[in-house]
Coordinates of C-alpha atoms (C1' of nucleotides) in Angstrom, one line a residue:
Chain A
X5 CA 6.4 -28.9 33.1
X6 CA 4.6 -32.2 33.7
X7 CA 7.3 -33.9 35.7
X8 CA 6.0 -37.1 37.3
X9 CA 3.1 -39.0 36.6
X10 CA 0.5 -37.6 38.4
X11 CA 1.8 -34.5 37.2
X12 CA 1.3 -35.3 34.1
X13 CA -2.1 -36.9 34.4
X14 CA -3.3 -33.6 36.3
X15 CA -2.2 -31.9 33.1
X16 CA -3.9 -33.8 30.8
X17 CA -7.3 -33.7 32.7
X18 CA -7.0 -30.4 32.9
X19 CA -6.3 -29.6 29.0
X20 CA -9.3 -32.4 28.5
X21 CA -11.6 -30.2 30.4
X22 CA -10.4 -27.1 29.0
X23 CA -11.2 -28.7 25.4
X24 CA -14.9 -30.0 26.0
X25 CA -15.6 -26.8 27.8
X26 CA -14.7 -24.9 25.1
X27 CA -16.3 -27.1 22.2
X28 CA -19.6 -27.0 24.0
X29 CA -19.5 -23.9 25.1
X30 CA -18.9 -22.6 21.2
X31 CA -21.3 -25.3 19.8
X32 CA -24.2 -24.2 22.6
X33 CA -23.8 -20.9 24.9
X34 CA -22.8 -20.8 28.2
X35 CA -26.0 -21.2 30.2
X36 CA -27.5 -24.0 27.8
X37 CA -24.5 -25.9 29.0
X38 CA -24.2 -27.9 32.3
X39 CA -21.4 -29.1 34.4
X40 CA -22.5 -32.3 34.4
X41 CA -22.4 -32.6 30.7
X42 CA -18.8 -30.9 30.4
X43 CA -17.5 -33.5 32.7
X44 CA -19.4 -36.6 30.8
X45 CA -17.6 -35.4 27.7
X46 CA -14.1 -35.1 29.3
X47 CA -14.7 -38.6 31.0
X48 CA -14.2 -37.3 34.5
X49 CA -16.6 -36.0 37.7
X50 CA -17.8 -32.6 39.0
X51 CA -14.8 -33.4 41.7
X52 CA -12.2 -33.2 38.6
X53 CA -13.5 -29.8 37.7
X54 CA -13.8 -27.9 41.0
X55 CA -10.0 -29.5 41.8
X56 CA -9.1 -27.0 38.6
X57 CA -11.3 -23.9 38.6
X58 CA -13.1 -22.2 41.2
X59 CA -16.5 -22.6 38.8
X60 CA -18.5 -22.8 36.1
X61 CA -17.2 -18.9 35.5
X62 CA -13.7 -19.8 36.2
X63 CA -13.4 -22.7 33.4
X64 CA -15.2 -20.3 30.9
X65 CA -12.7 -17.5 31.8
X66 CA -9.8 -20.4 30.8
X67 CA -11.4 -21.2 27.8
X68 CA -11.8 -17.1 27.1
X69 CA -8.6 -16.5 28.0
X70 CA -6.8 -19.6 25.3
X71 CA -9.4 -17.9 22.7
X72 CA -8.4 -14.6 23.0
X73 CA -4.5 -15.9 23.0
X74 CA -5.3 -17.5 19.5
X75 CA -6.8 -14.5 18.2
X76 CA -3.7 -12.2 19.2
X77 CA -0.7 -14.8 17.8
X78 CA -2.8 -14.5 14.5
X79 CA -2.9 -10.6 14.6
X80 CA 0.5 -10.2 16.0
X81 CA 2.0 -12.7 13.5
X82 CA 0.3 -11.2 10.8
X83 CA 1.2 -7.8 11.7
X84 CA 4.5 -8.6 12.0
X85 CA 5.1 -10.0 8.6
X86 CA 5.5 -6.3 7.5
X87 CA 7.4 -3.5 8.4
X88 CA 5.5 -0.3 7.6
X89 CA 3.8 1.1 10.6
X90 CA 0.5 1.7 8.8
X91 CA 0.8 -2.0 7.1
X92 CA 1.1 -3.6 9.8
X93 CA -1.7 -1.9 11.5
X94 CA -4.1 -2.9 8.7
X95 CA -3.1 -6.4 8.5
X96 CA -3.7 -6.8 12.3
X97 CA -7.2 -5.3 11.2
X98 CA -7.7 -8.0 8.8
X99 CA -6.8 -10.9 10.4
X100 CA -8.5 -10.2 13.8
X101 CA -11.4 -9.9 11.2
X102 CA -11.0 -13.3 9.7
X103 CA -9.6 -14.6 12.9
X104 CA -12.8 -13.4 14.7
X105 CA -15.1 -15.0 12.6
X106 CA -14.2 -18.7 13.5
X107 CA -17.3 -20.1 14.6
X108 CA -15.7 -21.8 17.4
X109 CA -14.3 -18.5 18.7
X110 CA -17.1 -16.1 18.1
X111 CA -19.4 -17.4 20.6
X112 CA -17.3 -17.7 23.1
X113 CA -15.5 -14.3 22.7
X114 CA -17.9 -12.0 21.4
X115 CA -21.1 -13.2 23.2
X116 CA -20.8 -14.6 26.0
X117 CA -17.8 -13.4 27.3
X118 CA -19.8 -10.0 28.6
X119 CA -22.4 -11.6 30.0
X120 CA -20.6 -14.3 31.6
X121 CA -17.6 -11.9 33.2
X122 CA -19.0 -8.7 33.1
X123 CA -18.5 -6.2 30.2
X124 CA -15.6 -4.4 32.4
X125 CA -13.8 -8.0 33.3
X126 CA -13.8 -9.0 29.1
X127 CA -12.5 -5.3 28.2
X128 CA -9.8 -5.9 30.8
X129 CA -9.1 -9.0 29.5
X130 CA -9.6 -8.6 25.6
X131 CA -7.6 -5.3 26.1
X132 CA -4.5 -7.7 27.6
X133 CA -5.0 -9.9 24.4
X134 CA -5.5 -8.5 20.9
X135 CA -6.6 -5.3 22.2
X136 CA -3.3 -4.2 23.4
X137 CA -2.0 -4.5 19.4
X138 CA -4.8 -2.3 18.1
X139 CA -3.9 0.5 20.8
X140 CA -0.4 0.1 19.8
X141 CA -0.5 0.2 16.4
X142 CA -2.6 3.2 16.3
X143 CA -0.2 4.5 19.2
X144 CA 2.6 4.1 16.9
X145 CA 0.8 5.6 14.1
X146 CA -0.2 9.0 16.1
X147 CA 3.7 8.8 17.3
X148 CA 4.6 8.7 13.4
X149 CA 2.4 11.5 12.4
X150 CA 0.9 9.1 9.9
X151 CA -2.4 9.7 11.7
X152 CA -3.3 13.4 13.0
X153 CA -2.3 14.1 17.1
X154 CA -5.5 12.7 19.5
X155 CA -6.7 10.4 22.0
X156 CA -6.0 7.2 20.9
X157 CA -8.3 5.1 23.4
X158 CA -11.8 6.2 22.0
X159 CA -10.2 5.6 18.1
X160 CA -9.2 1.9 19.4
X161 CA -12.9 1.4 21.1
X162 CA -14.9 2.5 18.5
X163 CA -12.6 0.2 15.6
X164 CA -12.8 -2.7 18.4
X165 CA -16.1 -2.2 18.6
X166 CA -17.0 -2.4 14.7
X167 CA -14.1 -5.0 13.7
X168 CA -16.2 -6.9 16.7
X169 CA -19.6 -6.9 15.1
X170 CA -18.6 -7.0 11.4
X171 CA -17.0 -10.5 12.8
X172 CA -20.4 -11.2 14.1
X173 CA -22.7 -10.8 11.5
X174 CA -19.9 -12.1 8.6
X175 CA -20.3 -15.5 10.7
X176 CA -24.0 -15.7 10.0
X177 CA -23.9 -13.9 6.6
X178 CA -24.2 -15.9 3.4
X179 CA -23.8 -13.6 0.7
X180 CA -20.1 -14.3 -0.9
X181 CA -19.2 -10.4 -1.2
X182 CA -19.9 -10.3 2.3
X183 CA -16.5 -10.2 3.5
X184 CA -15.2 -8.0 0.7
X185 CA -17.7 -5.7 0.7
X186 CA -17.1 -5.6 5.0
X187 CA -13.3 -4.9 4.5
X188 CA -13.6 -2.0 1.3
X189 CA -15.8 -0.4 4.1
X190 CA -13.8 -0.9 6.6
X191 CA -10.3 -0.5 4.5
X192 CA -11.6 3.4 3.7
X193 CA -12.7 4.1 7.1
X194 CA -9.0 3.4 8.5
X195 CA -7.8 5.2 5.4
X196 CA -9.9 7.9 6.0
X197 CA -7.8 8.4 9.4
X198 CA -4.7 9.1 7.5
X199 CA -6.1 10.9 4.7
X200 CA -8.1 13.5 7.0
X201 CA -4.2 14.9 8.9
X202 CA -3.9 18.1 6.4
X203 CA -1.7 19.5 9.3
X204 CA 1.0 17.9 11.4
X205 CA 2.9 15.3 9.5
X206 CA 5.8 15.6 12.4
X207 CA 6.5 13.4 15.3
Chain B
X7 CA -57.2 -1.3 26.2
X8 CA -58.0 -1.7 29.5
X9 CA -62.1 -1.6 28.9
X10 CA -63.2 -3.3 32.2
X11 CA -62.1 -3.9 35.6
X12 CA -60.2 -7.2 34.8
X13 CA -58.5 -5.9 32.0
X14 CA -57.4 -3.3 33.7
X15 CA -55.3 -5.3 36.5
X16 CA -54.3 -7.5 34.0
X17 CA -52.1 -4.3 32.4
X18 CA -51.3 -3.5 35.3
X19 CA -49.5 -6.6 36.6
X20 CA -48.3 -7.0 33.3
X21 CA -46.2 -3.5 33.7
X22 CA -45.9 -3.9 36.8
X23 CA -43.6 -7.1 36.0
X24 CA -41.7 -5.3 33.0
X25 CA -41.2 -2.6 35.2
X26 CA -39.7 -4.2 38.2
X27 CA -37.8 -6.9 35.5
X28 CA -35.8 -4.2 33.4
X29 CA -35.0 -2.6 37.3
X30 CA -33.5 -5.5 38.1
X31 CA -32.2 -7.0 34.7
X32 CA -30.2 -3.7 34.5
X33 CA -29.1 -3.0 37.6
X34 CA -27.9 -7.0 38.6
X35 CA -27.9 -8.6 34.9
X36 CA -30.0 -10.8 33.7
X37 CA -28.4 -14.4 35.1
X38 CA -27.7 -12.5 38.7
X39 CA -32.0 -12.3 39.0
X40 CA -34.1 -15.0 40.1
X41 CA -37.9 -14.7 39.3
X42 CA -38.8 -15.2 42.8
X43 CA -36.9 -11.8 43.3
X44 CA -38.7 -10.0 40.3
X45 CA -42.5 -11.9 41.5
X46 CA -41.7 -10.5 45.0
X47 CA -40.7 -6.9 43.7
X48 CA -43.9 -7.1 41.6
X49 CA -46.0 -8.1 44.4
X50 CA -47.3 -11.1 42.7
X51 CA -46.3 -15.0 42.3
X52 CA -44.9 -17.1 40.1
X53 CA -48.4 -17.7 38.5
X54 CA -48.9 -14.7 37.7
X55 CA -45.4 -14.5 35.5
X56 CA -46.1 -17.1 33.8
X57 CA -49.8 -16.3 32.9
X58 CA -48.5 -13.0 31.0
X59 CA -44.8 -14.6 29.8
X60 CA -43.9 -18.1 28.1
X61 CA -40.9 -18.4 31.0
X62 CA -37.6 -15.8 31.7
X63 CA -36.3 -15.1 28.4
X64 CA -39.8 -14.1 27.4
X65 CA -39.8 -12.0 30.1
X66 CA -36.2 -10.4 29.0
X67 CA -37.6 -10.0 25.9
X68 CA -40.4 -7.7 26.4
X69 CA -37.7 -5.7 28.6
X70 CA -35.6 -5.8 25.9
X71 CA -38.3 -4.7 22.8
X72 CA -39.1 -1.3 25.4
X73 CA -35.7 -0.4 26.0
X74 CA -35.0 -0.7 22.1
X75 CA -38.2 1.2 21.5
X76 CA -36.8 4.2 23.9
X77 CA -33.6 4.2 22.2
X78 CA -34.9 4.7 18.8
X79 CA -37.7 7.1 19.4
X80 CA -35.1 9.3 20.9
X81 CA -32.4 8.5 17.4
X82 CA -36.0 9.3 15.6
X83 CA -37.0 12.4 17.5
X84 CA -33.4 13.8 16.8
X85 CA -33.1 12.8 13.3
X86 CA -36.6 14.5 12.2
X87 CA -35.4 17.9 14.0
X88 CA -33.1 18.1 11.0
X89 CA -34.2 18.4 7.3
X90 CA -30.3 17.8 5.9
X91 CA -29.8 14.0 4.9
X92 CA -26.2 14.3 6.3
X93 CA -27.6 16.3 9.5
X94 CA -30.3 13.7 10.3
X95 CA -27.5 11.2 10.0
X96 CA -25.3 12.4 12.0
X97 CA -27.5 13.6 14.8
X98 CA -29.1 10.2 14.5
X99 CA -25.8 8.9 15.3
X100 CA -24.7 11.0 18.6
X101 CA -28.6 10.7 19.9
X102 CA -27.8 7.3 20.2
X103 CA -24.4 7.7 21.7
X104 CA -26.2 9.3 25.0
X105 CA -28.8 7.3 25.2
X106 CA -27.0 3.9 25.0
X107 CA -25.3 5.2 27.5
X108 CA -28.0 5.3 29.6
X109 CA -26.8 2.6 32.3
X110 CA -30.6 1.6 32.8
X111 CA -30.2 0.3 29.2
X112 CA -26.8 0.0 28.4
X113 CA -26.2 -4.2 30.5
X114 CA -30.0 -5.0 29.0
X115 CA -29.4 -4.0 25.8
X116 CA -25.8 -4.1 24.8
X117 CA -24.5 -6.8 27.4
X118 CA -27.0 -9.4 28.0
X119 CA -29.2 -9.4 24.8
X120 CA -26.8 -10.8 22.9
X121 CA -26.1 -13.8 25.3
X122 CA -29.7 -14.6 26.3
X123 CA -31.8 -14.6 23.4
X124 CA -28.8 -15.4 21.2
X125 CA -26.7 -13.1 18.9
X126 CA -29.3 -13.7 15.6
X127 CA -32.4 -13.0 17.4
X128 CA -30.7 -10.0 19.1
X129 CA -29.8 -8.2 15.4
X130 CA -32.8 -9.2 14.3
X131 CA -35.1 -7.0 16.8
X132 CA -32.0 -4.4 17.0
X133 CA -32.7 -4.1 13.3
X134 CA -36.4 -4.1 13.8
X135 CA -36.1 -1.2 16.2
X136 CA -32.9 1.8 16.0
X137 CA -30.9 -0.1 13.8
X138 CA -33.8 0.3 11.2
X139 CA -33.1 4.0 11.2
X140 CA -29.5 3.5 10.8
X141 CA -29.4 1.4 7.9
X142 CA -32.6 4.2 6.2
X143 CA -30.3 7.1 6.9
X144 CA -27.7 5.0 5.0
X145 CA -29.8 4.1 2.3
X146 CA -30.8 7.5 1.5
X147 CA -27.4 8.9 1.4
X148 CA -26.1 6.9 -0.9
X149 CA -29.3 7.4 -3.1
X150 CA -28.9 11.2 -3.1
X151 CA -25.3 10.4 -3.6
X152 CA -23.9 12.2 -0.5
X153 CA -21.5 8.8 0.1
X154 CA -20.3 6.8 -2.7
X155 CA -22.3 4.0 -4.3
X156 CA -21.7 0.7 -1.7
X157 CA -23.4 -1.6 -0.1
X158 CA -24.9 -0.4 3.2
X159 CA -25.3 -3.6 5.4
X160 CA -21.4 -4.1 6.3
X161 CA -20.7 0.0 7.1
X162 CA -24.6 -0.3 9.2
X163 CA -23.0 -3.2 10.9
X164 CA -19.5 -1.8 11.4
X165 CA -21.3 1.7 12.3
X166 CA -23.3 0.3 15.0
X167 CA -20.8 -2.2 16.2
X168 CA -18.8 0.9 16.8
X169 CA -21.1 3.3 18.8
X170 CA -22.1 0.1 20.7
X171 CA -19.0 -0.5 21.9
X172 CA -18.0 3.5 22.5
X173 CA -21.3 3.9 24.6
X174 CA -19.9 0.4 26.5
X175 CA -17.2 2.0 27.3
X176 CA -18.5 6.1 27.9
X177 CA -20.8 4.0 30.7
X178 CA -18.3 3.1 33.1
X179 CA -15.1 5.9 31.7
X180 CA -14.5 8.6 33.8
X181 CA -12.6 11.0 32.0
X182 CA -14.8 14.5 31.4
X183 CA -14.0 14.6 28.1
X184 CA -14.1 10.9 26.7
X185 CA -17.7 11.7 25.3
X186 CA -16.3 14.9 23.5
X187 CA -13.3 12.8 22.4
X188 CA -15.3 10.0 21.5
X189 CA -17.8 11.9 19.0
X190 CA -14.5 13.5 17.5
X191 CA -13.5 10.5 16.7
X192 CA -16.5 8.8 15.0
X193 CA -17.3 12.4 13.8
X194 CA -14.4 12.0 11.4
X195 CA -15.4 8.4 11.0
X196 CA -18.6 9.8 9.3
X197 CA -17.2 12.5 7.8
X198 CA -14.7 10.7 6.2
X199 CA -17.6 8.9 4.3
X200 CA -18.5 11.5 2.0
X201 CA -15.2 12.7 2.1
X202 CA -13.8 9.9 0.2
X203 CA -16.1 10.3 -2.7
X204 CA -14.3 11.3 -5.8
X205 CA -16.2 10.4 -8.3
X206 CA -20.4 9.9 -8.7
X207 CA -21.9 12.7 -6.7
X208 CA -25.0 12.4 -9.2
X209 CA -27.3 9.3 -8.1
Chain C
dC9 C1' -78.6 -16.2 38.1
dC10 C1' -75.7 -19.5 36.6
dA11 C1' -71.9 -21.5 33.7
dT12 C1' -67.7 -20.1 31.9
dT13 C1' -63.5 -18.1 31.5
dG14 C1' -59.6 -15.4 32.8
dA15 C1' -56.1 -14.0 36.2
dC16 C1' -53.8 -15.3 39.1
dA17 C1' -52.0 -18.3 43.9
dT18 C1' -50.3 -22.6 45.7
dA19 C1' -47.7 -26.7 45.7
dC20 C1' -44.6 -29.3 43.6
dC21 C1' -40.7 -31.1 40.6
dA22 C1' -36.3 -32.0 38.0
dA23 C1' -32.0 -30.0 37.2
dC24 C1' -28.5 -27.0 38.2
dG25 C1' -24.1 -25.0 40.4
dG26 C1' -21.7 -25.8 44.4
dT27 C1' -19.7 -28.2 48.8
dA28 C1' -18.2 -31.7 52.1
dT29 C1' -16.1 -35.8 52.5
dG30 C1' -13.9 -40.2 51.2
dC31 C1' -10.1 -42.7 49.0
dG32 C1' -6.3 -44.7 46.6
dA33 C1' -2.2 -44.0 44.1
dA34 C1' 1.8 -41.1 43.6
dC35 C1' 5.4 -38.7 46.1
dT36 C1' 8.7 -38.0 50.0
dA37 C1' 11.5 -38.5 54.3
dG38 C1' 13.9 -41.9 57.1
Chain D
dC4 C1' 12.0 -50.6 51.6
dT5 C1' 8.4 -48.4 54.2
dA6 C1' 5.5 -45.3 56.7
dG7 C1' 3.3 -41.1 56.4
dT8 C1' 1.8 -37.4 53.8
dT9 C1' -0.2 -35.1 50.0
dC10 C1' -2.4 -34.8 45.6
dG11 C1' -5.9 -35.7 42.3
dC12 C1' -9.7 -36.9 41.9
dA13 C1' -14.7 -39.7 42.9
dT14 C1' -18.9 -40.0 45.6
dA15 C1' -22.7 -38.3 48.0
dC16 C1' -25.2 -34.6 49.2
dC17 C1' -27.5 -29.8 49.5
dG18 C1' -30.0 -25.2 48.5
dT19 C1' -31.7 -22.8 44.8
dT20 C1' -33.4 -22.2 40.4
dG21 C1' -36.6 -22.1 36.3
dG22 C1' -40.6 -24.4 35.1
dT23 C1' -45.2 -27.0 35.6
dA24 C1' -49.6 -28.8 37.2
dT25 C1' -53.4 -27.8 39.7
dG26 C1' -56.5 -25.2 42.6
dT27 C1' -59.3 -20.9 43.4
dC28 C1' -62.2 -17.1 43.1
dA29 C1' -64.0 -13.1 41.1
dA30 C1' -65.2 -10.9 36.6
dT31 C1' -67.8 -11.8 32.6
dG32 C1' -71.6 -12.9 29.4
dG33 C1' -75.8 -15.0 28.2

DNA sequence: CCATTGACATACCAACGGTATGCGAACTAG
DNA sequence: CTAGTTCGCATACCGTTGGTATGTCAATGG
């Protein structure tokens, strides 16, 4: 890529506006910030912006999208540092949890993101990021027999789901043994998966 | 209330507005739904918004406060049908399954609450109304030493961050038995709680 | 019966997201 | 080298939106 120069200017103002959206977006919410003042920031016109994305939407579902990547190269990288099945599930669980808690994510991904797209657009999305780990790793798992034979869709929404807002409130907490205290509760509620198979340990 | 005749149409306009606001809120989401829309609905103008709200997230607010009160006056109702600790818990917890669901509350309270009043302010009056009960039922077990000794603000969070996102997700599923599959699942979440108590069953 | 207040309606405004058009520099064909 | 085309924006403009300032009239209370 960037061949050319005008190719490679079109690329940079892009990547510019990608990075002020997504800095006030974090720093403010979506609807407290305007067009006008994403474009000031990134030294270019309303003309720049509708050239790249169909919207205000569209440049939020950009800066979404390069979020959510982040978050699943940290969980997949730290997943696959290890080589057990159930190790690596609960070191994707970990990170996504520390990785979630980035104030300059958060907003963006846990917030917003609904509202803005849609609830069924994010899943869609979130579940093509990071999402897609959880359900595999806890695929795998069932596969293995390490966890006990069932659905493995409403398991991966409902640890989603509290991974999500354990992220949320460790952002805002201020207690030290927050995050600690978060992950023992957590830690025995994915143990609790494995321990409560008394029956089929076979594939 | 409502002693004389202007009093009277005051309450009335005023729930008249809420009424036709959460309609629309929930059916269109909140940024979709212009207050000339909601005025017209209503029957009334602008002015009269404004007389009995501060502006739209005011509005959004009072919407929000009776759909939270709904929700937990129906997790209350079912928990005080039980005299258990563990069976009030529990049936706490899959009363608000179905209601959250509810798709009249479900974009109001789950989607855009969050977004428009901001994440902070959302806990707070989450916390004020069902999660109150959530984080009591908690409270109590651990004081009667049905689940070990821990702190019960990161499994509240990770508890309700979980049934949040499962009744996100039962909304707009379509399998017959995702609800069944889902409460198996977070049934053996729970479970697994006062399962994995070894030791100090005394309090 | 009159002054006051409360519950709105009306008229208006700035700011917003979005669009239509203009324009010069970078590419391309000959 | 050059003419023509396209691309990457800038400029100017528009309808709608949330919000405000002011007007109005009936209910209230003394």
């Amino acid at each position: 890529m960037a061949e050319g120069v005008r190719a490679r200017q079109r690329d940079q103002t892009r990547a510019t506006l990608l990075r002020e959206g997504r800095r006030l977006f974090a720093a403010h919410g979506y609807a407290a910030v305007g067009l006008a003042e994403i474009v000031r920031a990134a030294g270019v016109t309303k003309g720049a912006l509708y050239h790249h994305f169909s919207g205000k939407p569209d440049l939020f579902r950009a800066v979404l999208g390069q979020v959510q990547q982040e978050v699943a190269d940290r969980v997949a990288g730290a997943a696959d540092r290890r080589d057990d099945p159930w190790d690596r599930f609960t070191a994707g669980c970990r990170e996504f949890l520390t990785a979630a808690t980035d104030p300059d994510r958060q907003r963006v991904m846990l917030v917003d993101g609904p509202a803005v797209l849609g609830w069924t657009e994010w899943r869609s999305l979130d579940e093509a990021a990071s999402g897609r780990h959880l359900a595999e790793a806890l695929a795998e798992l069932v596969r293995t027999g390490v966890i006990s034979r069932q659905p493995v869709a409403p398991l991966a929404h409902l640890l989603s789901g509290a991974m999500n807002e354990a992220a949320l409130w460790l952002a805002g907490s201020t207690g030290p043994a927050d995050l600690a205290d978060t992950w023992a509760a957590l830690s025995r509620m994915l143990d609790a998966l494995r321990a409560a198979d008394p029956a089929g340990r076979a594939g």
